């Protein structure tokens, strides 16, 4: 366990309360403007979806042979974003990484909202969204069941389980902090926070139960992080399409997900700590640690890219080889090179200490990574479908404004949820940070 | 040091005897009319013990990078495993003699001309000797550096650890491709490299645990190891049991579901045909279910009698795992179990324990 001090010096417990509660004060004009923008984005997305529902799936650019377009790209993108939350909350908790305390709440919130957005896309993609309950196995008069052998159906279970557990983890983790906010307010606010505080009084027994529950959730959520994205990767790998059918897909997608998730945490954290003046609690060191996580996962992702290319050559299988050549030098080549630059080359700069300790540059890198990871899913899905075995069945795909509109709408939805969360709830885990600071001051040693 | 144990006192004699027996059977086997039989078990043992020895250095490097303090005592034990690495280079050189009996693509199976650029003996041994030599050198330098850093003489070798880890992943990927995947020359699987280096690390952890338990009982100063150390290592072992299995599963599921003849052949032989099916299930039970059930419990991790038994079973499971990966490719229809297999394996164990013992002298446990 490292003994570094992650917070600004001389921070007291009262400071933390007030600093965290700062974000829950009455918002200004800028806040409402931002909300209006997000609502407009959602409105546009909703309009596009409405058009698709009333006109038919033809308004989206998907057709034979590229029947999976950017809807599924977005699905994988959002599920990926959702992974860092649980990584930071659960896995780093189990590894006793102390730096997680300042950022875990934000990452968890991001997880929950990103899964919500992710869950929408398969439904939008399938069409006839009003029949979405057909995805669940339920007893019915015609004894029809979902196809349990279909990886798409595994997704339904994987994503909904992940969503349930991460939401519970998120809500349970907030109980003591909600009590802090409850005690700061009177009237309606006191009542609302009181509901989320669930009668928290901070007794010894309550803490004991809380810590047991937290540990249990962490232990349950850790394998879930790996299983969910493995299953998402198997949506592709189970088929026999060259470029999709690859055994490395599960670990490759899991690390890619954590990679994009950490990037998104940095992207969000940077403006957030400026706006809400959280520089004392979320320091440069936290960004450095997140960047190191990003570097590690970027290296695993790069390893997977290179392995795939090597094995495609080694296999001596024409279809494999052509599929990867097309990926790099075909019609979608530029996207491939954008992906490689953003995911493989730019993150390498984090090796330099000057760069990983510069918050502004990390913010810029994180935006590149977000773009790169979206591109990665685009490249994998579209290029493999556009050129499979038979030249007769080749074709190209480009997304229509409807598909882009829904993508923009999902960003609006995500940001709206996130901003509402920031206004309502404690953005930093107060009790954990306090425990940490107490620990630092008294120089405790757990090992 | 309390060297009162009969085993400890006579360690040189015992390991010496094992090594001599091993050498005798290696020579006899190589000169017999079934040389493949000897060389395949040689290869399995080579991969197993080289992987374990390398894992010692990797364990230490990981602790260095992550600033971990829980394993500060455990890593001294882990590092002494590395002393087998120079020996393994010699063992790799010896294996050149047996190559025609190991690699089917030399004479038995025809491979396309494009593949011959990669799969040919000079290049194969060239790259592996270079890679493993480099790793051996870097591991030893790293351990010396980090030991001096502990006394405050030099800066912590963190950059060094990063380089070591990256090279480990890359070089061990090629080791897996060359010594496991190429044995079925037409078969390919992208996860093989990651699967292999994870398995090596996992096996390494189990050997570190066994060695630490034995050391605590017979070798180290009385208060050197603590129960907490074993609890933490047990957790790591538990985690890796699941992670390792998830990689085994990732490879199995994708190939099984795809069901393409050129891929399925490899799995079908191992999962559905006798006698390999039994061995496959036994490594799954030994390497996954046993640690999953026993190490889940806190007592399973803190009680060193229990955890060292589990670690031994994991080591056995890893051996069977490598055996199932390697051997069916070379002799698909015969399961050879005889005195030759035992003698060669025991020879490797003797060699490993002897170099481990030398390692403990060279990098002593701090008092």
mmCIF file of N, CA, C and O in Angstrom, chain A residues 177-245:
data_model
loop_
_atom_site.group_PDB
_atom_site.id
_atom_site.type_symbol
_atom_site.label_atom_id
_atom_site.label_comp_id
_atom_site.label_asym_id
_atom_site.label_seq_id
_atom_site.Cartn_x
_atom_site.Cartn_y
_atom_site.Cartn_z
ATOM 1 N N UNK A 177 -23.084 9.315 3.227
ATOM 2 C CA UNK A 177 -22.953 10.678 2.716
ATOM 3 C C UNK A 177 -24.302 11.365 2.583
ATOM 4 O O UNK A 177 -24.428 12.574 2.795
ATOM 5 N N UNK A 178 -25.316 10.598 2.244
ATOM 6 C CA UNK A 178 -26.656 11.164 2.168
ATOM 7 C C UNK A 178 -27.082 11.640 3.550
ATOM 8 O O UNK A 178 -27.778 12.647 3.686
ATOM 9 N N UNK A 179 -26.627 10.927 4.574
ATOM 10 C CA UNK A 179 -26.949 11.351 5.936
ATOM 11 C C UNK A 179 -26.279 12.680 6.252
ATOM 12 O O UNK A 179 -26.874 13.549 6.917
ATOM 13 N N UNK A 180 -25.070 12.888 5.767
ATOM 14 C CA UNK A 180 -24.381 14.167 5.982
ATOM 15 C C UNK A 180 -25.188 15.300 5.362
ATOM 16 O O UNK A 180 -25.429 16.349 5.990
ATOM 17 N N UNK A 181 -25.669 15.077 4.140
ATOM 18 C CA UNK A 181 -26.442 16.115 3.469
ATOM 19 C C UNK A 181 -27.787 16.323 4.159
ATOM 20 O O UNK A 181 -28.254 17.453 4.306
ATOM 21 N N UNK A 182 -28.387 15.232 4.587
ATOM 22 C CA UNK A 182 -29.668 15.315 5.302
ATOM 23 C C UNK A 182 -29.532 16.234 6.513
ATOM 24 O O UNK A 182 -30.373 17.098 6.760
ATOM 25 N N UNK A 183 -28.428 16.084 7.226
ATOM 26 C CA UNK A 183 -28.261 16.874 8.437
ATOM 27 C C UNK A 183 -27.938 18.339 8.164
ATOM 28 O O UNK A 183 -28.031 19.179 9.029
ATOM 29 N N UNK A 184 -27.533 18.645 6.944
ATOM 30 C CA UNK A 184 -27.218 20.033 6.610
ATOM 31 C C UNK A 184 -28.462 20.820 6.212
ATOM 32 O O UNK A 184 -28.437 22.043 6.183
ATOM 33 N N UNK A 185 -29.524 20.114 5.818
ATOM 34 C CA UNK A 185 -30.694 20.814 5.292
ATOM 35 C C UNK A 185 -31.904 20.602 6.191
ATOM 36 O O UNK A 185 -31.922 19.699 7.022
ATOM 37 N N UNK A 186 -32.884 21.471 5.953
ATOM 38 C CA UNK A 186 -34.168 21.283 6.637
ATOM 39 C C UNK A 186 -35.253 21.218 5.578
ATOM 40 O O UNK A 186 -34.995 21.483 4.403
ATOM 41 N N UNK A 187 -36.472 20.923 5.981
ATOM 42 C CA UNK A 187 -37.624 20.946 5.068
ATOM 43 C C UNK A 187 -37.619 19.784 4.099
ATOM 44 O O UNK A 187 -37.234 18.673 4.438
ATOM 45 N N UNK A 188 -38.008 20.105 2.845
ATOM 46 C CA UNK A 188 -38.206 19.052 1.848
ATOM 47 C C UNK A 188 -36.894 18.318 1.568
ATOM 48 O O UNK A 188 -36.851 17.105 1.462
ATOM 49 N N UNK A 189 -35.821 19.141 1.428
ATOM 50 C CA UNK A 189 -34.528 18.533 1.117
ATOM 51 C C UNK A 189 -34.147 17.522 2.183
ATOM 52 O O UNK A 189 -33.642 16.436 1.877
ATOM 53 N N UNK A 190 -34.379 17.907 3.429
ATOM 54 C CA UNK A 190 -34.072 17.012 4.537
ATOM 55 C C UNK A 190 -34.821 15.695 4.383
ATOM 56 O O UNK A 190 -34.271 14.617 4.560
ATOM 57 N N UNK A 191 -36.087 15.799 3.977
ATOM 58 C CA UNK A 191 -36.904 14.591 3.805
ATOM 59 C C UNK A 191 -36.368 13.716 2.675
ATOM 60 O O UNK A 191 -36.243 12.499 2.805
ATOM 61 N N UNK A 192 -36.023 14.380 1.531
ATOM 62 C CA UNK A 192 -35.590 13.592 0.364
ATOM 63 C C UNK A 192 -34.257 12.893 0.666
ATOM 64 O O UNK A 192 -34.102 11.702 0.433
ATOM 65 N N UNK A 193 -33.309 13.684 1.197
ATOM 66 C CA UNK A 193 -32.030 13.056 1.525
ATOM 67 C C UNK A 193 -32.232 11.977 2.582
ATOM 68 O O UNK A 193 -31.534 10.970 2.587
ATOM 69 N N UNK A 194 -33.191 12.213 3.472
ATOM 70 C CA UNK A 194 -33.482 11.237 4.517
ATOM 71 C C UNK A 194 -33.876 9.876 3.957
ATOM 72 O O UNK A 194 -33.480 8.842 4.492
ATOM 73 N N UNK A 195 -34.624 9.901 2.840
ATOM 74 C CA UNK A 195 -35.037 8.633 2.233
ATOM 75 C C UNK A 195 -33.805 7.851 1.781
ATOM 76 O O UNK A 195 -33.670 6.648 2.009
ATOM 77 N N UNK A 196 -32.865 8.580 1.132
ATOM 78 C CA UNK A 196 -31.676 7.901 0.635
ATOM 79 C C UNK A 196 -30.702 7.527 1.753
ATOM 80 O O UNK A 196 -29.887 6.633 1.595
ATOM 81 N N UNK A 197 -30.789 8.252 2.865
ATOM 82 C CA UNK A 197 -29.899 7.929 3.981
ATOM 83 C C UNK A 197 -30.373 6.700 4.738
ATOM 84 O O UNK A 197 -29.635 6.123 5.531
ATOM 85 N N UNK A 198 -31.612 6.321 4.497
ATOM 86 C CA UNK A 198 -32.177 5.084 5.064
ATOM 87 C C UNK A 198 -31.991 4.992 6.574
ATOM 88 O O UNK A 198 -31.593 3.943 7.103
ATOM 89 N N UNK A 199 -32.226 6.092 7.242
ATOM 90 C CA UNK A 199 -32.172 6.058 8.700
ATOM 91 C C UNK A 199 -30.773 5.904 9.263
ATOM 92 O O UNK A 199 -30.566 5.363 10.344
ATOM 93 N N UNK A 200 -29.804 6.401 8.557
ATOM 94 C CA UNK A 200 -28.407 6.276 8.993
ATOM 95 C C UNK A 200 -28.142 7.165 10.208
ATOM 96 O O UNK A 200 -28.432 8.347 10.198
ATOM 97 N N UNK A 201 -27.588 6.566 11.261
ATOM 98 C CA UNK A 201 -27.229 7.358 12.430
ATOM 99 C C UNK A 201 -25.729 7.280 12.717
ATOM 100 O O UNK A 201 -25.246 7.898 13.642
ATOM 101 N N UNK A 202 -25.067 6.462 11.960
ATOM 102 C CA UNK A 202 -23.610 6.347 12.159
ATOM 103 C C UNK A 202 -23.215 5.567 13.390
ATOM 104 O O UNK A 202 -22.138 5.774 13.944
ATOM 105 N N UNK A 203 -24.082 4.662 13.828
ATOM 106 C CA UNK A 203 -23.714 3.857 14.999
ATOM 107 C C UNK A 203 -22.683 2.807 14.590
ATOM 108 O O UNK A 203 -22.487 2.521 13.406
ATOM 109 N N UNK A 204 -22.073 2.251 15.609
ATOM 110 C CA UNK A 204 -21.045 1.258 15.349
ATOM 111 C C UNK A 204 -21.600 0.075 14.556
ATOM 112 O O UNK A 204 -20.987 -0.396 13.612
ATOM 113 N N UNK A 205 -22.795 -0.351 14.968
ATOM 114 C CA UNK A 205 -23.413 -1.503 14.327
ATOM 115 C C UNK A 205 -23.716 -1.217 12.858
ATOM 116 O O UNK A 205 -23.468 -2.043 11.981
ATOM 117 N N UNK A 206 -24.207 0.011 12.602
ATOM 118 C CA UNK A 206 -24.527 0.371 11.218
ATOM 119 C C UNK A 206 -23.268 0.379 10.353
ATOM 120 O O UNK A 206 -23.265 -0.105 9.228
ATOM 121 N N UNK A 207 -22.203 0.935 10.901
ATOM 122 C CA UNK A 207 -20.956 0.945 10.139
ATOM 123 C C UNK A 207 -20.492 -0.473 9.831
ATOM 124 O O UNK A 207 -20.019 -0.763 8.744
ATOM 125 N N UNK A 208 -20.650 -1.312 10.826
ATOM 126 C CA UNK A 208 -20.220 -2.692 10.634
ATOM 127 C C UNK A 208 -20.989 -3.351 9.484
ATOM 128 O O UNK A 208 -20.409 -3.948 8.583
ATOM 129 N N UNK A 209 -22.309 -3.174 9.511
ATOM 130 C CA UNK A 209 -23.131 -3.744 8.438
ATOM 131 C C UNK A 209 -22.783 -3.121 7.099
ATOM 132 O O UNK A 209 -22.708 -3.808 6.080
ATOM 133 N N UNK A 210 -22.590 -1.809 7.130
ATOM 134 C CA UNK A 210 -22.284 -1.083 5.899
ATOM 135 C C UNK A 210 -21.006 -1.628 5.275
ATOM 136 O O UNK A 210 -20.936 -1.910 4.083
ATOM 137 N N UNK A 211 -20.002 -1.786 6.124
ATOM 138 C CA UNK A 211 -18.721 -2.247 5.565
ATOM 139 C C UNK A 211 -18.810 -3.681 5.041
ATOM 140 O O UNK A 211 -18.220 -4.008 4.016
ATOM 141 N N UNK A 212 -19.560 -4.518 5.742
ATOM 142 C CA UNK A 212 -19.744 -5.893 5.252
ATOM 143 C C UNK A 212 -20.438 -5.878 3.897
ATOM 144 O O UNK A 212 -20.018 -6.562 2.956
ATOM 145 N N UNK A 213 -21.504 -5.051 3.802
ATOM 146 C CA UNK A 213 -22.253 -5.002 2.547
ATOM 147 C C UNK A 213 -21.360 -4.491 1.424
ATOM 148 O O UNK A 213 -21.365 -5.022 0.311
ATOM 149 N N UNK A 214 -20.566 -3.490 1.725
ATOM 150 C CA UNK A 214 -19.720 -2.882 0.708
ATOM 151 C C UNK A 214 -18.717 -3.903 0.178
ATOM 152 O O UNK A 214 -18.503 -4.039 -1.032
ATOM 153 N N UNK A 215 -18.134 -4.649 1.110
ATOM 154 C CA UNK A 215 -17.159 -5.670 0.748
ATOM 155 C C UNK A 215 -17.809 -6.736 -0.139
ATOM 156 O O UNK A 215 -17.243 -7.144 -1.155
ATOM 157 N N UNK A 216 -19.017 -7.136 0.255
ATOM 158 C CA UNK A 216 -19.729 -8.159 -0.507
ATOM 159 C C UNK A 216 -20.020 -7.696 -1.928
ATOM 160 O O UNK A 216 -19.802 -8.423 -2.886
ATOM 161 N N UNK A 217 -20.502 -6.448 -2.028
ATOM 162 C CA UNK A 217 -20.800 -5.919 -3.354
ATOM 163 C C UNK A 217 -19.538 -5.845 -4.200
ATOM 164 O O UNK A 217 -19.544 -6.160 -5.387
ATOM 165 N N UNK A 218 -18.458 -5.413 -3.561
ATOM 166 C CA UNK A 218 -17.200 -5.298 -4.305
ATOM 167 C C UNK A 218 -16.787 -6.658 -4.839
ATOM 168 O O UNK A 218 -16.387 -6.799 -5.996
ATOM 169 N N UNK A 219 -16.918 -7.678 -3.988
ATOM 170 C CA UNK A 219 -16.495 -9.017 -4.412
ATOM 171 C C UNK A 219 -17.413 -9.565 -5.498
ATOM 172 O O UNK A 219 -16.981 -10.302 -6.369
ATOM 173 N N UNK A 220 -18.702 -9.189 -5.447
ATOM 174 C CA UNK A 220 -19.623 -9.669 -6.478
ATOM 175 C C UNK A 220 -19.453 -8.916 -7.780
ATOM 176 O O UNK A 220 -19.605 -9.465 -8.867
ATOM 177 N N UNK A 221 -19.141 -7.623 -7.656
ATOM 178 C CA UNK A 221 -19.084 -6.789 -8.861
ATOM 179 C C UNK A 221 -17.836 -7.067 -9.682
ATOM 180 O O UNK A 221 -17.842 -6.890 -10.895
ATOM 181 N N UNK A 222 -16.765 -7.515 -9.019
ATOM 182 C CA UNK A 222 -15.510 -7.712 -9.740
ATOM 183 C C UNK A 222 -15.623 -8.742 -10.867
ATOM 184 O O UNK A 222 -15.286 -8.431 -12.012
ATOM 185 N N UNK A 223 -16.116 -9.962 -10.586
ATOM 186 C CA UNK A 223 -16.266 -10.876 -11.729
ATOM 187 C C UNK A 223 -17.279 -10.381 -12.746
ATOM 188 O O UNK A 223 -17.167 -10.704 -13.930
ATOM 189 N N UNK A 224 -18.239 -9.580 -12.290
ATOM 190 C CA UNK A 224 -19.239 -9.065 -13.235
ATOM 191 C C UNK A 224 -18.603 -8.166 -14.286
ATOM 192 O O UNK A 224 -18.975 -8.196 -15.453
ATOM 193 N N UNK A 225 -17.644 -7.336 -13.845
ATOM 194 C CA UNK A 225 -16.986 -6.435 -14.799
ATOM 195 C C UNK A 225 -16.408 -7.252 -15.941
ATOM 196 O O UNK A 225 -16.531 -6.898 -17.116
ATOM 197 N N UNK A 226 -15.777 -8.358 -15.555
ATOM 198 C CA UNK A 226 -15.127 -9.164 -16.577
ATOM 199 C C UNK A 226 -16.167 -9.911 -17.409
ATOM 200 O O UNK A 226 -16.079 -9.944 -18.629
ATOM 201 N N UNK A 227 -17.183 -10.451 -16.748
ATOM 202 C CA UNK A 227 -18.137 -11.265 -17.498
ATOM 203 C C UNK A 227 -18.955 -10.419 -18.466
ATOM 204 O O UNK A 227 -19.208 -10.832 -19.587
ATOM 205 N N UNK A 228 -19.368 -9.221 -18.049
ATOM 206 C CA UNK A 228 -20.262 -8.443 -18.917
ATOM 207 C C UNK A 228 -19.582 -8.127 -20.235
ATOM 208 O O UNK A 228 -20.126 -8.381 -21.310
ATOM 209 N N UNK A 229 -18.374 -7.611 -20.160
ATOM 210 C CA UNK A 229 -17.782 -7.227 -21.427
ATOM 211 C C UNK A 229 -17.280 -8.431 -22.207
ATOM 212 O O UNK A 229 -17.177 -8.369 -23.426
ATOM 213 N N UNK A 230 -16.990 -9.529 -21.508
ATOM 214 C CA UNK A 230 -16.664 -10.748 -22.249
ATOM 215 C C UNK A 230 -17.860 -11.145 -23.095
ATOM 216 O O UNK A 230 -17.721 -11.505 -24.269
ATOM 217 N N UNK A 231 -19.029 -11.064 -22.493
ATOM 218 C CA UNK A 231 -20.230 -11.473 -23.224
ATOM 219 C C UNK A 231 -20.507 -10.517 -24.376
ATOM 220 O O UNK A 231 -20.857 -10.933 -25.468
ATOM 221 N N UNK A 232 -20.273 -9.223 -24.131
ATOM 222 C CA UNK A 232 -20.437 -8.270 -25.235
ATOM 223 C C UNK A 232 -19.491 -8.636 -26.379
ATOM 224 O O UNK A 232 -19.865 -8.615 -27.551
ATOM 225 N N UNK A 233 -18.253 -9.038 -26.006
ATOM 226 C CA UNK A 233 -17.308 -9.375 -27.070
ATOM 227 C C UNK A 233 -17.759 -10.630 -27.810
ATOM 228 O O UNK A 233 -17.517 -10.771 -28.995
ATOM 229 N N UNK A 234 -18.410 -11.536 -27.090
ATOM 230 C CA UNK A 234 -18.852 -12.773 -27.737
ATOM 231 C C UNK A 234 -20.029 -12.559 -28.681
ATOM 232 O O UNK A 234 -20.315 -13.429 -29.493
ATOM 233 N N UNK A 235 -20.726 -11.431 -28.563
ATOM 234 C CA UNK A 235 -21.707 -11.102 -29.595
ATOM 235 C C UNK A 235 -21.056 -11.196 -30.962
ATOM 236 O O UNK A 235 -21.688 -11.553 -31.945
ATOM 237 N N UNK A 236 -19.783 -10.833 -30.991
ATOM 238 C CA UNK A 236 -19.060 -10.861 -32.260
ATOM 239 C C UNK A 236 -18.314 -12.177 -32.442
ATOM 240 O O UNK A 236 -18.394 -12.798 -33.486
ATOM 241 N N UNK A 237 -17.589 -12.579 -31.397
ATOM 242 C CA UNK A 237 -16.673 -13.703 -31.543
ATOM 243 C C UNK A 237 -17.388 -15.026 -31.784
ATOM 244 O O UNK A 237 -16.799 -15.960 -32.316
ATOM 245 N N UNK A 238 -18.660 -15.132 -31.412
ATOM 246 C CA UNK A 238 -19.365 -16.399 -31.607
ATOM 247 C C UNK A 238 -19.652 -16.666 -33.071
ATOM 248 O O UNK A 238 -19.901 -17.797 -33.462
ATOM 249 N N UNK A 239 -19.683 -15.625 -33.874
ATOM 250 C CA UNK A 239 -19.930 -15.852 -35.289
ATOM 251 C C UNK A 239 -18.641 -16.368 -35.932
ATOM 252 O O UNK A 239 -17.609 -16.411 -35.283
ATOM 253 N N UNK A 240 -18.721 -16.750 -37.222
ATOM 254 C CA UNK A 240 -17.483 -17.227 -37.833
ATOM 255 C C UNK A 240 -16.934 -16.207 -38.814
ATOM 256 O O UNK A 240 -16.128 -16.520 -39.673
ATOM 257 N N UNK A 241 -17.349 -14.980 -38.676
ATOM 258 C CA UNK A 241 -16.906 -13.920 -39.576
ATOM 259 C C UNK A 241 -15.424 -13.605 -39.339
ATOM 260 O O UNK A 241 -15.024 -13.397 -38.201
ATOM 261 N N UNK A 242 -14.616 -13.539 -40.381
ATOM 262 C CA UNK A 242 -13.220 -13.162 -40.179
ATOM 263 C C UNK A 242 -13.147 -11.757 -39.573
ATOM 264 O O UNK A 242 -13.873 -10.868 -40.001
ATOM 265 N N UNK A 243 -12.288 -11.593 -38.595
ATOM 266 C CA UNK A 243 -12.199 -10.298 -37.917
ATOM 267 C C UNK A 243 -13.062 -10.255 -36.664
ATOM 268 O O UNK A 243 -12.851 -9.431 -35.789
ATOM 269 N N UNK A 244 -14.046 -11.129 -36.587
ATOM 270 C CA UNK A 244 -14.865 -11.210 -35.374
ATOM 271 C C UNK A 244 -14.558 -12.481 -34.590
ATOM 272 O O UNK A 244 -14.548 -12.474 -33.369
ATOM 273 N N UNK A 245 -14.331 -13.545 -35.339
ATOM 274 C CA UNK A 245 -14.161 -14.838 -34.696
ATOM 275 C C UNK A 245 -12.733 -14.973 -34.208
ATOM 276 O O UNK A 245 -11.853 -15.448 -34.914
#
